[in-house]
Short mmCIF file of N, CA and C in Angstrom, two decimals:
data_model
loop_
_atom_site.label_atom_id
_atom_site.label_comp_id
_atom_site.label_asym_id
_atom_site.label_seq_id
_atom_site.Cartn_x
_atom_site.Cartn_y
_atom_site.Cartn_z
N MET A 1 -8.94 -4.26 14.28
CA MET A 1 -8.55 -3.07 13.56
C MET A 1 -9.19 -3.11 12.17
N THR A 2 -9.85 -2.05 11.81
CA THR A 2 -10.52 -1.98 10.52
C THR A 2 -9.52 -1.54 9.45
N LYS A 3 -9.51 -2.26 8.34
CA LYS A 3 -8.67 -1.85 7.22
C LYS A 3 -9.47 -0.93 6.33
N HIS A 4 -8.80 0.07 5.81
CA HIS A 4 -9.44 1.01 4.91
C HIS A 4 -8.90 0.80 3.50
N THR A 5 -9.72 1.12 2.52
CA THR A 5 -9.28 1.00 1.14
C THR A 5 -8.32 2.14 0.83
N ASP A 6 -7.55 1.97 -0.23
CA ASP A 6 -6.65 3.05 -0.65
C ASP A 6 -7.44 4.31 -0.96
N GLU A 7 -8.61 4.15 -1.55
CA GLU A 7 -9.45 5.31 -1.88
C GLU A 7 -9.87 6.06 -0.61
N GLU A 8 -10.27 5.33 0.43
CA GLU A 8 -10.65 5.96 1.69
C GLU A 8 -9.48 6.69 2.33
N ILE A 9 -8.32 6.08 2.27
CA ILE A 9 -7.13 6.70 2.85
C ILE A 9 -6.75 7.94 2.07
N ASN A 10 -6.80 7.87 0.74
CA ASN A 10 -6.47 9.03 -0.08
C ASN A 10 -7.46 10.17 0.15
N GLU A 11 -8.75 9.84 0.30
CA GLU A 11 -9.75 10.86 0.59
C GLU A 11 -9.47 11.52 1.94
N ALA A 12 -9.12 10.73 2.93
CA ALA A 12 -8.81 11.28 4.25
C ALA A 12 -7.57 12.17 4.18
N ALA A 13 -6.58 11.74 3.42
CA ALA A 13 -5.37 12.56 3.28
C ALA A 13 -5.70 13.88 2.58
N ALA A 14 -6.56 13.83 1.57
CA ALA A 14 -6.96 15.06 0.86
C ALA A 14 -7.72 15.99 1.80
N ARG A 15 -8.61 15.42 2.65
CA ARG A 15 -9.34 16.24 3.62
C ARG A 15 -8.37 16.87 4.61
N PHE A 16 -7.39 16.11 5.05
CA PHE A 16 -6.40 16.65 5.97
C PHE A 16 -5.63 17.79 5.31
N GLU A 17 -5.20 17.59 4.07
CA GLU A 17 -4.45 18.63 3.37
C GLU A 17 -5.29 19.90 3.24
N GLN A 18 -6.57 19.75 2.90
CA GLN A 18 -7.45 20.91 2.77
C GLN A 18 -7.58 21.60 4.13
N TRP A 19 -7.81 20.81 5.16
CA TRP A 19 -7.92 21.36 6.51
C TRP A 19 -6.65 22.09 6.91
N ALA A 20 -5.51 21.47 6.67
CA ALA A 20 -4.23 22.06 7.04
C ALA A 20 -3.97 23.35 6.28
N ASP A 21 -4.36 23.39 5.01
CA ASP A 21 -4.15 24.59 4.20
C ASP A 21 -5.03 25.76 4.65
N GLU A 22 -6.19 25.45 5.24
CA GLU A 22 -7.11 26.49 5.67
C GLU A 22 -6.78 27.05 7.05
N LEU A 23 -5.90 26.42 7.76
CA LEU A 23 -5.58 26.86 9.12
C LEU A 23 -4.71 28.11 9.11
N ASP A 24 -4.91 28.92 10.09
CA ASP A 24 -4.09 30.12 10.27
C ASP A 24 -2.83 29.71 11.04
N PRO A 25 -1.68 29.75 10.38
CA PRO A 25 -0.45 29.30 11.04
C PRO A 25 -0.13 30.05 12.32
N ALA A 26 -0.58 31.29 12.41
CA ALA A 26 -0.29 32.07 13.61
C ALA A 26 -1.03 31.52 14.83
N LYS A 27 -2.12 30.80 14.60
CA LYS A 27 -2.94 30.29 15.70
C LYS A 27 -2.66 28.83 16.04
N LEU A 28 -1.83 28.17 15.25
CA LEU A 28 -1.65 26.74 15.41
C LEU A 28 -0.21 26.33 15.64
N ASP A 29 -0.07 25.13 16.12
CA ASP A 29 1.24 24.53 16.25
C ASP A 29 1.72 24.12 14.86
N ASP A 30 2.99 23.85 14.76
CA ASP A 30 3.57 23.37 13.52
C ASP A 30 2.97 21.99 13.20
N VAL A 31 2.44 21.80 11.99
CA VAL A 31 1.86 20.53 11.58
C VAL A 31 2.74 19.79 10.57
N SER A 32 3.98 20.23 10.44
CA SER A 32 4.87 19.59 9.46
C SER A 32 5.09 18.12 9.78
N ASP A 33 5.08 17.77 11.06
CA ASP A 33 5.24 16.35 11.42
C ASP A 33 4.04 15.53 10.95
N LEU A 34 2.84 16.11 11.00
CA LEU A 34 1.66 15.41 10.51
C LEU A 34 1.69 15.28 8.99
N ARG A 35 2.17 16.30 8.32
CA ARG A 35 2.32 16.21 6.87
C ARG A 35 3.35 15.13 6.51
N ALA A 36 4.40 15.03 7.29
CA ALA A 36 5.41 14.00 7.06
C ALA A 36 4.81 12.60 7.21
N ILE A 37 3.94 12.43 8.19
CA ILE A 37 3.27 11.14 8.38
C ILE A 37 2.40 10.83 7.17
N ALA A 38 1.61 11.80 6.72
CA ALA A 38 0.74 11.60 5.56
C ALA A 38 1.55 11.27 4.32
N THR A 39 2.67 11.95 4.12
CA THR A 39 3.53 11.70 2.97
C THR A 39 4.14 10.30 3.03
N ALA A 40 4.62 9.91 4.22
CA ALA A 40 5.21 8.58 4.38
C ALA A 40 4.17 7.48 4.17
N ALA A 41 2.96 7.68 4.68
CA ALA A 41 1.90 6.69 4.50
C ALA A 41 1.54 6.54 3.03
N SER A 42 1.50 7.64 2.33
CA SER A 42 1.20 7.60 0.89
C SER A 42 2.30 6.85 0.14
N ALA A 43 3.55 7.11 0.49
CA ALA A 43 4.68 6.42 -0.14
C ALA A 43 4.63 4.93 0.15
N MET A 44 4.26 4.56 1.37
CA MET A 44 4.17 3.14 1.73
C MET A 44 3.11 2.43 0.90
N ARG A 45 1.94 3.09 0.70
CA ARG A 45 0.89 2.49 -0.12
C ARG A 45 1.37 2.30 -1.55
N ALA A 46 2.05 3.30 -2.09
CA ALA A 46 2.56 3.19 -3.46
C ALA A 46 3.60 2.09 -3.57
N ASP A 47 4.49 2.00 -2.59
CA ASP A 47 5.52 0.95 -2.59
C ASP A 47 4.89 -0.44 -2.49
N GLU A 48 3.88 -0.58 -1.65
CA GLU A 48 3.20 -1.88 -1.50
C GLU A 48 2.52 -2.27 -2.81
N ALA A 49 1.93 -1.31 -3.49
CA ALA A 49 1.28 -1.60 -4.78
C ALA A 49 2.32 -2.06 -5.80
N ARG A 50 3.48 -1.40 -5.83
CA ARG A 50 4.55 -1.81 -6.75
C ARG A 50 5.06 -3.20 -6.40
N LEU A 51 5.18 -3.50 -5.11
CA LEU A 51 5.65 -4.81 -4.69
C LEU A 51 4.65 -5.90 -5.08
N ARG A 52 3.36 -5.65 -4.84
CA ARG A 52 2.34 -6.63 -5.25
C ARG A 52 2.41 -6.88 -6.75
N GLU A 53 2.58 -5.81 -7.53
CA GLU A 53 2.67 -5.96 -8.98
C GLU A 53 3.91 -6.76 -9.38
N ALA A 54 5.04 -6.49 -8.73
CA ALA A 54 6.27 -7.21 -9.04
C ALA A 54 6.13 -8.70 -8.73
N VAL A 55 5.48 -9.03 -7.62
CA VAL A 55 5.24 -10.44 -7.26
C VAL A 55 4.32 -11.07 -8.30
N GLN A 56 3.28 -10.37 -8.69
CA GLN A 56 2.35 -10.89 -9.68
C GLN A 56 3.08 -11.17 -11.00
N ILE A 57 3.93 -10.27 -11.42
CA ILE A 57 4.68 -10.46 -12.67
C ILE A 57 5.63 -11.64 -12.54
N ALA A 58 6.32 -11.74 -11.40
CA ALA A 58 7.24 -12.86 -11.19
C ALA A 58 6.50 -14.19 -11.24
N ARG A 59 5.33 -14.26 -10.61
CA ARG A 59 4.54 -15.50 -10.65
C ARG A 59 4.08 -15.80 -12.07
N ALA A 60 3.64 -14.77 -12.79
CA ALA A 60 3.18 -14.97 -14.17
C ALA A 60 4.31 -15.47 -15.07
N ARG A 61 5.54 -15.11 -14.73
CA ARG A 61 6.71 -15.56 -15.50
C ARG A 61 7.25 -16.90 -15.00
N GLY A 62 6.55 -17.52 -14.07
CA GLY A 62 6.89 -18.86 -13.64
C GLY A 62 7.84 -18.98 -12.46
N HIS A 63 8.15 -17.89 -11.79
CA HIS A 63 9.04 -17.99 -10.63
C HIS A 63 8.31 -18.62 -9.46
N SER A 64 9.02 -19.45 -8.73
CA SER A 64 8.42 -20.17 -7.59
C SER A 64 8.27 -19.24 -6.39
N TRP A 65 7.41 -19.67 -5.48
CA TRP A 65 7.26 -18.91 -4.23
C TRP A 65 8.56 -18.91 -3.44
N ASN A 66 9.35 -19.97 -3.56
CA ASN A 66 10.62 -20.03 -2.86
C ASN A 66 11.56 -18.92 -3.35
N ARG A 67 11.66 -18.75 -4.66
CA ARG A 67 12.54 -17.71 -5.21
C ARG A 67 12.02 -16.31 -4.86
N ILE A 68 10.72 -16.14 -4.91
CA ILE A 68 10.13 -14.84 -4.55
C ILE A 68 10.39 -14.55 -3.08
N ALA A 69 10.26 -15.58 -2.23
CA ALA A 69 10.50 -15.41 -0.80
C ALA A 69 11.95 -14.99 -0.53
N ILE A 70 12.88 -15.57 -1.26
CA ILE A 70 14.29 -15.20 -1.10
C ILE A 70 14.47 -13.73 -1.45
N ALA A 71 13.84 -13.29 -2.55
CA ALA A 71 13.95 -11.88 -2.96
C ALA A 71 13.33 -10.94 -1.92
N LEU A 72 12.26 -11.40 -1.27
CA LEU A 72 11.59 -10.60 -0.25
C LEU A 72 12.31 -10.64 1.10
N GLY A 73 13.12 -11.68 1.30
CA GLY A 73 13.78 -11.84 2.59
C GLY A 73 12.88 -12.42 3.66
N VAL A 74 11.90 -13.23 3.21
CA VAL A 74 10.97 -13.88 4.14
C VAL A 74 10.89 -15.36 3.80
N SER A 75 10.14 -16.10 4.59
CA SER A 75 9.96 -17.52 4.29
C SER A 75 9.01 -17.69 3.11
N ARG A 76 9.09 -18.86 2.48
CA ARG A 76 8.20 -19.16 1.36
C ARG A 76 6.74 -19.07 1.81
N GLN A 77 6.49 -19.62 2.99
CA GLN A 77 5.13 -19.60 3.53
C GLN A 77 4.64 -18.16 3.74
N ALA A 78 5.49 -17.31 4.28
CA ALA A 78 5.10 -15.92 4.52
C ALA A 78 4.82 -15.20 3.20
N ALA A 79 5.67 -15.43 2.20
CA ALA A 79 5.46 -14.79 0.90
C ALA A 79 4.14 -15.25 0.29
N ARG A 80 3.91 -16.54 0.35
CA ARG A 80 2.69 -17.08 -0.26
C ARG A 80 1.45 -16.61 0.48
N GLN A 81 1.49 -16.61 1.80
CA GLN A 81 0.34 -16.15 2.58
C GLN A 81 0.03 -14.69 2.29
N ARG A 82 1.06 -13.89 2.13
CA ARG A 82 0.84 -12.46 1.94
C ARG A 82 0.39 -12.11 0.53
N TYR A 83 0.91 -12.83 -0.48
CA TYR A 83 0.67 -12.41 -1.85
C TYR A 83 -0.12 -13.39 -2.71
N ALA A 84 -0.22 -14.65 -2.33
CA ALA A 84 -0.87 -15.64 -3.20
C ALA A 84 -2.33 -15.29 -3.47
N GLU A 85 -3.07 -14.96 -2.46
CA GLU A 85 -4.49 -14.67 -2.64
C GLU A 85 -4.67 -13.44 -3.53
N LYS A 86 -3.86 -12.43 -3.30
CA LYS A 86 -3.97 -11.20 -4.09
C LYS A 86 -3.60 -11.44 -5.55
N THR A 87 -2.52 -12.19 -5.78
CA THR A 87 -2.11 -12.41 -7.17
C THR A 87 -3.07 -13.35 -7.87
N THR A 88 -3.60 -14.35 -7.15
CA THR A 88 -4.56 -15.27 -7.74
C THR A 88 -5.84 -14.53 -8.09
N ALA A 89 -6.31 -13.69 -7.19
CA ALA A 89 -7.54 -12.95 -7.44
C ALA A 89 -7.36 -11.99 -8.62
N ARG A 90 -6.23 -11.32 -8.72
CA ARG A 90 -5.97 -10.40 -9.82
C ARG A 90 -5.88 -11.16 -11.14
N SER A 91 -5.23 -12.32 -11.12
CA SER A 91 -5.12 -13.12 -12.34
C SER A 91 -6.48 -13.57 -12.81
N ALA A 92 -7.34 -13.97 -11.87
CA ALA A 92 -8.68 -14.43 -12.23
C ALA A 92 -9.49 -13.28 -12.83
N ILE A 93 -9.33 -12.10 -12.27
CA ILE A 93 -10.05 -10.94 -12.79
C ILE A 93 -9.55 -10.57 -14.18
N SER A 94 -8.25 -10.57 -14.37
CA SER A 94 -7.71 -10.18 -15.67
C SER A 94 -7.99 -11.22 -16.76
N ASN A 95 -8.26 -12.47 -16.37
CA ASN A 95 -8.56 -13.52 -17.34
C ASN A 95 -10.02 -13.52 -17.77
N GLN A 96 -10.85 -12.73 -17.12
CA GLN A 96 -12.28 -12.71 -17.47
C GLN A 96 -12.54 -11.83 -18.67
#
């Protein structure tokens, strides 16, 4: 499965919105369910970005992976695998 960047996903969502706005409602089925999917996907991306930032801040303030894992409701290993590389890479970039 290919992962797409947030920018690619946002561009696709914008194209969908433009397409949906140009459609003649009299000729089409209700697309409100598709709009709901696009809205939920956008909210998930925003929530994930906030979560990554919160983990990064917690690590910068010295909290252990164990404490972060408890807050996430996952194992320490799962928390570290999911966020360590991202927070380390961001820290390295911000330190340059």
